[in-house]
Each structure stands twice: as C-alpha cells, then as structure tokens.
Amino acid sequence: MVRKLPPVDVVLVGFGWTGAILAQELTEDGLDVLAIERGGWRDTPSHFPTTVAQDELRWYWRKEMFQSAARDTLTFRNNGSQTALPMRRWGSFLPGEGVGGGGVHWNGQTWRFLPSDFLAASHNIGRYGPMPEGLTVQDYGVTYGELEPHYDRFEKLCGIGGKAGNLNGEIHEGGNPFEGPRSAEYPSPPMHMTFAQHRFEAAAKELGLKPFPGPSANMSQPYVNPLGCQLAPCTYCGFCEKYGCGNYSKASPQTTILPVLMSKPNFSLKVHNEVLRIKLDSTGSRATGVIHVDQNGEEYEQPADLVILCAYQLSNTRLMMLSGIGEIYNPATGEGLVGKNYCYQVMSGADVFFDDKYTNEFVGAGALGMCVDDYNGDNFDHSGLDFIGGGYISCWTTHNRPIERQRTPEGTPTWGSAWKKAVAENYLKSTNVGAHGASMAHAGNHLDLDPTYTDVYGRPLMRMTFDFTPNDRAMSAFLTERVREIAERMGGREIKLSPREGPYDSMPYQTTHNTGGTIMGTNPSNSVVNRYLQSWDVSNLFVMGAGVFPQNAGYNPTGTVAALAYWAADAIRAQYFKSPGALVQA
Amino acid sequence: MRKGLLVATALATTLLAGVVPVTAQDTDYAQVERGRYALITGNCQGCHTAPGEEPFAGGRGLETPFGTIYTPNITFDPETGLGRWSRDDFRRAMHEGIAPDGSRLYPAFPYTHFSRMPREEVDALYDYLSTLPRVKKEKPENGLPWPLSWRVSLAGWRWLFFEPEPFRPDPEKSQQWNRGAYLVEGPGHCAGCHTEKNLAGADKKDRHLMGGQLENWSAPDIRGGPNGGLEDWSEDDIVDFLRNGRNVHTAAFSIMSEVIEYSTQHMVEEDVRAIAVYLKDLEGEERPSPSEPDSATMEAGAAIYFDNCSACHVSGGQGVPRFFAPLAGSGKVNNQDATTVVRVILEGARAVPTKAHPTPLTMPAFDWKLTDEQVAAVATYVRSSWGNRGGAVSPADVAALRERLADSMGPDR
C-alpha cells in the first residue's frame, strides 16, 4: 500500500550539487522544499574527517564513496549488435550516492564552457559547412552571455581559485585568453604550482601556446562565501577525486550551502529513500508528485506542485523513462528523445619521466594544474581537419595515491621484481600531460531501458550503448599529438603516450562526465527540456544536471551544471511561480 | 524578530541610563519583550532544555561533583511547569532560591547571581515565560546521594555561602562598566563555570573568574587585565567571540557554544561590549613558570603533531585564524588545567555555528587513534611550544580523563 504524505511546494529528487543549489534558492522565497535522497546523510566531521578521509582502500577500491552497484547499476554495450551486460563494479565512471552526491568526491576542476560550445551546431556549420555524417550535435538554446552571471555566482559560492584571461572583453596576461568574457576576476588566487606545472608552462610557452592556472575548487587560501560558509586552505594531500575532503578545503554542498540550508525551517530532507517514479495526472501532462520507497520497502506518495530532478544524469534520464515521460529514443528510426545524445569525454595523455628531478606528486590537489586551451572547442581553425571540437591540455598534479598510481616507462613488465623496481624508481620522478577531449553526439550512442536486467525494486536497468565515434577518434588523435609536443619539451628522460585506441572500455577509470539523455534545445522536436530545463511535456517538471547537455564540451562539466541550475532556479523564481505553466511556448 | 531587537535595544539603552520603565499591564508587549531579552541575558534555554527536546521544558542533566541534577520544566504547564506559580513565587525562587512549597533549590540553579536582577526584570521574565508554549514534561529524579538528596541539607550551604543582594553599581566606574558588571555577575552568571569551586561547590571568592572545572571541561580564566586569561584579547576580540562564536584567537565549543547560541549572539552589541569593558578591567594573577618537559616527550609530541594536527593547526601552531584555532598563545592550551586540551584531542570539538559563521567547523576525535602516551606527548608539545607555557601532561592524566568521560556517558550522550 502506498501511503500518501502531506503535500509540499517543491520536491527535489536527489540531493547533490543541483539539489542543494535549488533548495537554497527556492527556500529563499518561502516555499516548502523537500529533498529526497536515496543515500545517507554525510557531513565532513562524521563521514570523512581528516582521520579517515585518506583511506584509499575503503573509499575508492572498495567503492564506499559511490552508488551501490549491488542495488542498482546499468548495463553496457558498445553498439546495438551486442547484448548489454550489467556493470557489477564501477570502473570508467563513478556515480555518487548520499548527501552531496558526486559533489563530495569530485576533483574541483571548475570550468566555464566556451561561448561557441553553446552554439555547437550553428557555429560549426556556419564556419565549416555541414556536420560529418551521423553527428546529432545541436545548440543548447541558452547562450554563454545568459549563463555568465550564473557561472559567476557558482564561482563565488565555491571560492574558485584562478586567473581571469578575459575580463569584460579585455584579455589579461596569465589567464585563459580563449574564455568567454567574465564579469569578475576569480574569487580566489590560483593554487601554488609544483615543479611539473612549471615545466609544462615553460614547454607550452616555447610552443607559442598560452598556459594558465586551472580553475580550482580546492582552496588556495581561506575563503568565506556569500552565505557565510567557510572553506579552509587546501593542504595539498592529493585526496580529492574519489574522496571527501576532511579539511573543509574543497567546495561541496557540505562546505558551501548545507550549513545555511539545513537550518531553514521550510527545508526538509529525507535520506535513504529512493524515488521510484514521477507520478502524473490522468492527462499525463502534469506531475502530481513522486512515489518513493524507504529502506523497509514502504512506499509513499509525496504530492508536490513542482518536481525537480536533481539526481545524477543517468538516474534522471532513467526516471523519465520509468515514469513514461516523453518517448524513448530509438536509433533505428531516429524517433524519440529521452536517452538521445548520450555523450562522454575523450581522454588521452602522456606520462613524462625524469631522471634527476623530483616531481613529488604526493603534493597534489584535485585541481592543481596548468592548462592550455589553444586546442579546445573552436579556438583553432578546423579547416582541413576531419573533426569538430577539441579539448584542453593540462598538467594536473592531482595525487600520488600509492595503490592507484604506479607510472612505469614504456616496456616495463606489468608485474614482478622489474615492475616493482620501475615503480620505485619513477614514483617521485614522473608526471602526466593530459588531453580532456569533447564528445560529440552521435546517432548511435544512446541510453534506453534494458530488456533483461532489473534493479533491487524490479525496475529495468538503464542500458548504455556507447562507443567513441570517428569524430572523437580524429579529435583525440589530433590532441594526443599536441600532448606529445608539450610532453617532449618538458625536459624529461622519456615519455609514454596513452592514445585513445580501440573501443570504449567501461572498466578503466576515465571520467565521471556522463552527459545527455534529457537534452535541452530550442523546441520540443529536438529536446526533452527547454532552455530553462523545463520538460516540454510536463510543465511542472524540471530536470537538472549534465543530462541536459546536447553534447559534451572539452571541459569538466560541474561549472556548467551549476550555472544551468542557478539559471533554472532564477526562471522558476522570477517567472514560473508568478505564472505556472510552460516558460517557452512550443 | 527585527522589531524585537529594536525594542531590546531601546530597553538596553533605558537600563544603561539607569531609568526603570514603568510597569504596564502583564501582557504589555514591551514588558514581554523585556522578559524575552532578560531570558537571553540569562541563557535560560541552555540549562532548561534537554538536548533535542522542546525548549524550556527542562530535563537536562547537569553533572556536578555531587551527582546529576536535572533541570525543571519552566514552561507554564500547570502540572509539571510553572503554571501554578505566582509572580511572588517566581521572584522568591529567582532571588532567594526557595520554591513555592518552601523547599530549597540546589545552587546549580544560579539564584546566587539572579538575586542581583531587579524585581522588575524578574517580573518581566515571568511574563515572558507565561507566553511560551506549555509543555507537559515531568522532571527526572536527581541523581544525588544522601544527605545531598535531602534538601534540608541546603540550609547550611545557604547560611555559609549565600548573601542575597541586589546589584549595586560602582559610582567610580562608567555606566558601560556597570552594565557589563551587572550582566556578568547577574543574569549572565559567568562565574558558574569560570570560577573555581570549594568543596561545598560554592565559588572561591579569591579565584573569581580565574577559571574553573565542570563536566570534565576546564573553563578558562576570563579576566582581561594584566596576567588575566584574556590579557591578549582586545575589547573587540571579546565582542567578536561573544557575538559570532569565533575570533582571531579561538572558536567556542561545548558549553560555551550554548551560551553563544542561545544568549550572547542575540544580545545587543552595546551589552556585549559592556561585558568586554568590564572583563578587560579585571586584573589577573601572575603564574609560576612550569618546568621544562623532557626532550624525548617533546620529540615524540612534535612527530605526532606533524602527522595529525599540522594540516589544520599549521606546523608553527598559528592555525588559520577564524577557521582552525591558533594553538600558539591560546588561552585554552596555556590553561594550567589541561583538561580541555586533552579532552579536545580525545573527543574532537565542534565550533558553534552562529548567524555570522554558519559553518560548524569540527575537529575529529583522536581517542581511537592515539594512546594515552601519544595524547600526553602531543598535548605536552603544544603546551610547551611556540611560546606556550602550559606545562607537561602525563599519560596518567589522560587515562584518568578517559575514565571520567566513559563514566559520564549518561542518558544525555
């Protein structure tokens, strides 16, 4: 039996970054907001204090930080001719679970997309002519200029450290000259760089590139955000990505919003409750609330005037499918939109080994690095190249966690005493240069419901069909050559290139930058949500997260996910609640 | 709330000027507001609320050296609270420590301080309490051994230690100083924690505000003049601490965090400043230098400090002011009584979240990670480095505190 609960104004499904931002914004207007999170409560001193934060075995290798794959996972295949099988252990990406979501275990690399990234179709077609065959790239429906104030708000919320390259249209030495115009300098200075970054910077400059410090949500100095929340200086311990920060040094919902939000009387949070589906009225055009289940298997109906999906991209997309909202994309016919344009990120790199120089990469932080943006997006002329898009190239010193990182030169055996010797010799004397490539939407890559496998509640698992596309491979091959040029100039003894080869493999960790599935766009025939992230089909339903990216840019997504959340929150506050209904007329 | 503050400001100004407002009807808004503010100055909520339960319904256990005393329900519930008390009953309790049935109240209820509050102030407090939601909640039985459980035994205590007297301003001092003195010695009852007690649990007069020990915490010396515990704090530092829970020197936690959460952060700034002026005028007493700790302990302590503490408190002990408490020059670290330092290492500490600083920055517990010897070594190291003169801590001290903390894990924990 489903117990019906008293109604609330707004129910948020999932309580990570976007849930916390929406809750903080909407409670300001006095609305009763309830967030439902399937994982548990997590705070810095109780769950990842300094005394246990750096436990590599527990958090990463035993996956305590992430979604429980035993209860709910997804199935994977490279293409439609294969049978998808369940991912029983996370590898390539690491969906979060619990309060703060992936915002607890991210690295903190906080980017803005390029103005042209939001116009990926019209801009590229305008400059280079028709898209390559099979690409389903489209414009976001929102522009960089519209999102700029919201990027700025998120950077100030988090105390992002960096150096502006474009302040109100004026180019500033030392920052990223390719970025869109910023209305303000970063709230904190860049992090302290180490030996590897200095070598990268010098090599990049010799090649005529424009190196700049990577934008960082790890604190370069103490910071108090506009809500009064305190972030402490980073200790460069190197446990950011895959870990919670015990020193209050990494921006997360816990450090930037929750101290203020949790004490508001009109906000409530329900943990260990999983939303099973969105409930629609008989017309199917209005959400009446959500159905959720607690740990004892009791089901509840939570009525709400407004439902906002704030879970991870994969979960949001699946909830739309399980709730029967919109049509699931079918690659054979090209019909349907939910699950369309699933994209990822195309990573490659080169290890650099030194003979007599110590890189000491145990002195690290998730977003401690120097970058060049010369080969990202459309920052360079693609004429004569067989791809669109690009990526940034960087030298991040994120960590030297001993179980996870053992760099060895080309030709080293993968086990035994020769391997051990090589690990010991190179552990303190190596670094990496990486390319963080975009992923362009393709008709064959998509998400739908698995016909065979179900989760602990008997619901079909999400099925992922993905492989790198010809565009991805051409772009990555180009970027990897640029990586080689820089790496070779850094003065090491040798380098070891890791190009992107073979089919996408869901096991080795790459990035947790899964995008698409609930894409945004200009009209209901090309997108699931409108420019305000509002469902075209159900006007009192909004969908947050990177699922709305029509394709993925060559940057880490969190900055844009957060800017879109603020943008949507503003639209809900200023427009939707004054006159509930569709904010964009189809 | 804003209106309430304005009224409170007006009242505080009135009090500063020494003018007693004319008492109006019982339910007069200004009168009730005066009572609300009086309640804030006395931090009634802190003691009269059990953790996580309805405010003012009592039931909180106060650990005293004699046993646990539970606070009563002070809502106006007729059966279990003050509902049947007259104003005179309430005034007698506040000023004389005597209940309506004539029984004597334990001095854990600081009527010895409240006796300094003017009658009008006590009446206003009564009027305000009468407006609170009534909660039915019985007071648990006190955990006191005989003969202390026999309230007649309090007669002797009162005869020895209680001199009921109204607050008498010092005409030599400014109005501001006198307001501060009134708040500290009257409703604020700071001596309750910050003054050492004699064997009968009464304040040692010659140790006034020089620090005390209660519930396994050492409350620091809060005299602000030369040789006082707050000698290095400016008036602004004291104001900052009481209003915001943090200043450049330290952060409030434990019992003091309740004082700030329920009381001082809600006081008007003039009153907090008056407290600072008064405290800064109290001279301290010179302390003998402790003997040098042995070098092996210091060396071990330094290594433990580097591995476990320096990420936040920084290798030179300077901390990150307003974020992570500086240990160099810290009053808590330098306290002759090392109870608080050792306890914070064992249990960790949570900085009080306030309106100004909503983040409850928290130090984790090390009791599971460090042995008695290790805790003693690192405590000795921080108490003897960077100019600190707190002195050595022995493993036996740590073991004893661990035991006391385990014993005190009562129903409130």
Coordinates of N, CA and C in Angstrom, one line a residue, chain B residues 24-146:
Chain B
A24 N 3.7 48.2 33.0 CA 2.4 48.3 32.5 C 1.6 47.0 32.8
Q25 N 0.6 46.7 32.0 CA -0.2 45.5 32.2 C 0.7 44.3 32.0
D26 N 0.2 43.2 32.5 CA 1.0 41.9 32.4 C 1.4 41.5 31.0
T27 N 0.5 41.7 30.1 CA 0.7 41.2 28.7 C 1.2 42.3 27.8
D28 N 1.6 43.4 28.4 CA 2.1 44.5 27.6 C 3.3 44.0 26.7
Y29 N 3.3 44.4 25.5 CA 4.3 44.0 24.5 C 5.7 44.3 25.0
A30 N 5.9 45.5 25.4 CA 7.2 46.0 25.8 C 7.7 45.2 27.0
Q31 N 6.8 44.9 27.9 CA 7.1 44.1 29.1 C 7.5 42.7 28.7
V32 N 6.8 42.1 27.9 CA 7.1 40.7 27.4 C 8.5 40.7 26.7
E33 N 8.7 41.7 25.9 CA 10.0 41.8 25.2 C 11.1 42.0 26.2
R34 N 10.9 42.8 27.2 CA 11.9 43.0 28.2 C 12.2 41.6 28.9
G35 N 11.2 40.8 29.1 CA 11.4 39.5 29.6 C 12.1 38.6 28.7
R36 N 11.8 38.7 27.4 CA 12.5 37.9 26.4 C 14.0 38.2 26.4
Y37 N 14.3 39.5 26.5 CA 15.7 39.9 26.5 C 16.4 39.4 27.8
A38 N 15.6 39.5 28.9 CA 16.2 39.1 30.2 C 16.6 37.6 30.1
L39 N 15.7 36.9 29.5 CA 15.9 35.4 29.3 C 17.2 35.1 28.5
I40 N 17.3 36.0 27.5 CA 18.6 35.8 26.6 C 19.8 36.1 27.5
T41 N 19.8 37.2 28.3 CA 20.9 37.5 29.0 C 21.3 36.4 30.1
G42 N 20.2 35.7 30.5 CA 20.5 34.6 31.5 C 20.7 33.3 30.9
N43 N 20.6 33.1 29.6 CA 20.8 31.8 28.9 C 19.9 30.7 29.6
C44 N 18.7 31.1 29.8 CA 17.8 30.1 30.5 C 17.6 28.8 29.6
Q45 N 17.6 29.1 28.3 CA 17.4 27.9 27.4 C 18.4 26.8 27.5
G46 N 19.7 27.3 27.7 CA 20.8 26.3 27.7 C 20.5 25.2 28.7
C47 N 20.2 25.6 30.0 CA 20.1 24.5 31.0 C 18.7 23.9 31.0
H48 N 17.7 24.7 30.7 CA 16.3 24.2 30.8 C 15.8 23.5 29.6
T49 N 16.7 23.0 28.7 CA 16.2 22.3 27.5 C 17.1 21.0 27.5
A50 N 16.4 19.9 27.4 CA 17.2 18.6 27.2 C 17.5 18.6 25.7
P51 N 18.8 18.0 25.4 CA 19.2 18.0 24.0 C 18.2 17.4 23.1
G52 N 17.9 18.2 22.0 CA 16.9 17.7 21.0 C 15.5 17.7 21.4
E53 N 15.1 18.2 22.6 CA 13.7 18.2 23.0 C 13.2 19.6 23.1
E54 N 11.9 19.7 23.5 CA 11.2 21.1 23.5 C 12.0 22.1 24.4
P55 N 12.1 23.3 23.8 CA 12.8 24.3 24.6 C 12.1 24.6 25.9
F56 N 12.8 24.8 27.0 CA 12.3 25.3 28.3 C 11.5 24.2 29.0
A57 N 11.4 23.0 28.5 CA 10.7 22.0 29.2 C 11.6 21.2 30.2
G58 N 12.8 21.6 30.3 CA 13.7 21.1 31.3 C 14.1 19.6 31.0
G59 N 14.7 19.0 32.0 CA 15.1 17.6 31.9 C 16.5 17.4 31.5
R60 N 17.2 18.5 31.4 CA 18.6 18.3 31.1 C 19.4 18.0 32.4
G61 N 20.3 17.0 32.3 CA 21.1 16.7 33.5 C 22.3 17.5 33.6
L62 N 22.5 18.2 34.7 CA 23.7 18.9 34.9 C 24.6 18.1 35.8
E63 N 25.8 17.8 35.3 CA 26.7 17.0 36.1 C 27.5 17.8 37.1
T64 N 27.3 17.5 38.4 CA 28.1 18.3 39.4 C 29.0 17.3 40.1
P65 N 29.9 17.8 40.8 CA 30.8 16.8 41.5 C 30.0 16.0 42.5
F66 N 28.8 16.4 42.8 CA 28.0 15.7 43.8 C 27.0 14.7 43.2
G67 N 26.8 14.8 41.9 CA 25.8 13.9 41.2 C 25.1 14.7 40.2
T68 N 24.2 14.1 39.5 CA 23.5 14.7 38.4 C 22.2 15.4 38.9
I69 N 22.1 16.7 38.6 CA 20.9 17.5 38.9 C 20.1 17.8 37.6
Y70 N 18.8 17.4 37.6 CA 18.0 17.6 36.4 C 17.3 19.0 36.5
T71 N 17.3 19.7 35.4 CA 16.6 21.0 35.4 C 15.1 20.8 35.3
P72 N 14.3 21.7 35.9 CA 12.9 21.6 35.8 C 12.3 22.3 34.5
N73 N 11.1 21.9 34.3 CA 10.3 22.5 33.2 C 9.9 23.9 33.6
I74 N 10.3 24.9 32.8 CA 9.9 26.3 33.2 C 8.9 26.9 32.2
T75 N 8.2 26.0 31.4 CA 7.0 26.5 30.7 C 5.9 26.6 31.7
F76 N 4.8 27.1 31.3 CA 3.7 27.4 32.3 C 2.7 26.2 32.3
D77 N 3.1 25.0 32.0 CA 2.3 23.9 32.2 C 1.9 23.7 33.7
P78 N 0.6 23.7 34.0 CA 0.2 23.7 35.4 C 0.6 22.5 36.2
E79 N 0.7 21.3 35.6 CA 1.1 20.1 36.3 C 2.6 20.0 36.5
T80 N 3.3 20.2 35.5 CA 4.8 19.9 35.5 C 5.6 21.1 35.4
G81 N 5.1 22.3 35.2 CA 5.9 23.5 35.0 C 5.6 24.6 36.0
L82 N 5.6 25.8 35.6 CA 5.4 27.0 36.5 C 4.0 27.5 36.5
G83 N 3.1 26.7 35.8 CA 1.7 27.2 35.6 C 1.0 27.7 36.9
R84 N 1.3 27.1 38.0 CA 0.6 27.5 39.2 C 1.4 28.4 40.1
W85 N 2.6 28.8 39.6 CA 3.4 29.8 40.4 C 2.9 31.2 40.2
S86 N 2.9 31.9 41.3 CA 2.6 33.4 41.2 C 3.8 34.1 40.9
R87 N 3.7 35.4 40.6 CA 4.9 36.2 40.4 C 5.8 36.2 41.6
D88 N 5.1 36.2 42.8 CA 6.0 36.3 44.0 C 6.7 34.9 44.2
D89 N 6.0 33.8 43.8 CA 6.7 32.5 43.9 C 8.0 32.6 43.0
F90 N 7.8 33.1 41.8 CA 8.9 33.1 40.9 C 10.0 34.0 41.3
R91 N 9.6 35.2 41.9 CA 10.7 36.1 42.4 C 11.4 35.5 43.5
R92 N 10.7 34.8 44.4 CA 11.4 34.1 45.6 C 12.4 33.1 45.1
A93 N 12.0 32.3 44.1 CA 12.9 31.3 43.5 C 14.1 32.0 42.9
M94 N 13.9 33.0 42.1 CA 15.0 33.7 41.4 C 15.9 34.5 42.4
H95 N 15.3 35.1 43.4 CA 16.1 35.9 44.3 C 16.6 35.1 45.6
E96 N 15.9 34.1 46.0 CA 16.2 33.5 47.3 C 16.5 32.0 47.1
G97 N 16.2 31.4 46.0 CA 16.4 30.0 45.8 C 15.5 29.2 46.6
I98 N 14.2 29.7 46.8 CA 13.3 28.9 47.6 C 12.0 28.6 46.7
A99 N 11.6 27.4 46.7 CA 10.4 27.0 45.8 C 9.1 27.4 46.6
P100 N 8.0 27.4 45.8 CA 6.7 27.8 46.5 C 6.4 27.0 47.7
D101 N 6.8 25.7 47.7 CA 6.5 24.8 48.9 C 7.5 25.0 50.0
G102 N 8.4 26.0 49.8 CA 9.3 26.3 50.9 C 10.6 25.5 50.8
S103 N 10.7 24.5 49.9 CA 11.9 23.7 49.8 C 13.0 24.6 49.1
R104 N 14.2 24.2 49.4 CA 15.4 25.0 48.9 C 15.9 24.4 47.6
L105 N 16.2 25.3 46.7 CA 16.7 24.9 45.4 C 18.2 24.7 45.4
Y106 N 18.7 23.7 44.7 CA 20.1 23.5 44.6 C 20.8 24.7 43.9
P107 N 21.9 25.1 44.4 CA 22.6 26.2 43.8 C 23.1 26.0 42.4
A108 N 22.9 24.8 41.8 CA 23.2 24.6 40.4 C 22.3 25.6 39.6
F109 N 21.1 25.9 40.2 CA 20.3 27.0 39.7 C 20.9 28.3 40.3
P110 N 21.5 29.1 39.4 CA 22.3 30.2 39.9 C 21.6 31.4 40.5
Y111 N 20.7 31.1 41.5 CA 19.9 32.2 42.1 C 20.9 33.1 42.9
T112 N 22.1 32.6 43.2 CA 23.0 33.5 43.9 C 23.4 34.7 42.9
H113 N 23.3 34.4 41.6 CA 23.6 35.5 40.7 C 22.3 36.3 40.3
F114 N 21.2 35.5 40.2 CA 19.9 36.1 39.8 C 19.4 37.0 40.9
S115 N 19.9 36.9 42.1 CA 19.4 37.8 43.2 C 19.9 39.2 42.9
R116 N 20.8 39.4 41.9 CA 21.2 40.7 41.6 C 20.3 41.4 40.5
M117 N 19.3 40.6 40.0 CA 18.4 41.2 39.0 C 17.3 42.0 39.7
P118 N 17.0 43.2 39.2 CA 16.0 44.0 39.8 C 14.6 43.2 39.7
R119 N 13.8 43.5 40.6 CA 12.5 42.9 40.7 C 11.7 43.0 39.4
E120 N 11.8 44.2 38.8 CA 11.0 44.5 37.5 C 11.5 43.5 36.4
E121 N 12.8 43.3 36.4 CA 13.4 42.4 35.4 C 12.9 41.0 35.6
V122 N 12.8 40.5 36.8 CA 12.4 39.2 37.1 C 10.9 39.1 36.8
D123 N 10.1 40.1 37.1 CA 8.7 40.1 36.7 C 8.5 40.0 35.2
A124 N 9.3 40.7 34.5 CA 9.2 40.7 33.0 C 9.6 39.3 32.5
L125 N 10.5 38.7 33.1 CA 10.9 37.3 32.7 C 9.7 36.4 33.0
Y126 N 9.1 36.5 34.1 CA 7.9 35.7 34.4 C 6.8 35.9 33.3
D127 N 6.6 37.2 33.0 CA 5.6 37.5 32.0 C 6.0 36.9 30.6
Y128 N 7.2 36.9 30.3 CA 7.6 36.3 29.0 C 7.4 34.8 29.0
L129 N 7.9 34.2 30.1 CA 7.8 32.7 30.2 C 6.3 32.3 30.1
S130 N 5.4 33.1 30.6 CA 4.0 32.8 30.6 C 3.5 32.7 29.1
T131 N 4.2 33.3 28.2 CA 3.7 33.3 26.8 C 4.2 32.1 26.0
L132 N 5.2 31.4 26.6 CA 5.8 30.3 25.8 C 4.8 29.1 25.7
P133 N 4.9 28.3 24.6 CA 4.0 27.1 24.5 C 4.2 26.2 25.8
R134 N 3.1 25.7 26.3 CA 3.2 24.9 27.5 C 3.5 23.5 27.2
V135 N 4.5 22.9 27.8 CA 4.8 21.6 27.5 C 4.7 20.7 28.8
K136 N 4.0 19.6 28.7 CA 3.9 18.8 29.8 C 5.1 17.8 29.9
K137 N 5.9 18.0 30.9 CA 7.1 17.1 31.0 C 7.5 17.1 32.4
E138 N 7.5 15.9 33.0 CA 8.0 15.7 34.4 C 9.5 15.8 34.5
K139 N 10.0 16.3 35.6 CA 11.4 16.4 35.8 C 11.9 15.1 36.3
P140 N 13.0 14.6 35.7 CA 13.5 13.3 36.2 C 14.1 13.5 37.6
E141 N 14.1 12.4 38.4 CA 14.7 12.4 39.8 C 16.2 12.8 39.7
N142 N 16.6 13.6 40.6 CA 18.1 13.9 40.6 C 18.9 12.7 41.0
G143 N 20.1 12.6 40.5 CA 20.9 11.5 40.9 C 21.9 11.9 42.0
L144 N 21.4 12.3 43.1 CA 22.2 12.8 44.2 C 22.2 11.8 45.4
P145 N 23.4 11.6 46.0 CA 23.4 10.7 47.2 C 22.9 11.4 48.4
W146 N 22.4 10.6 49.4 CA 22.0 11.2 50.7 C 23.3 11.6 51.4

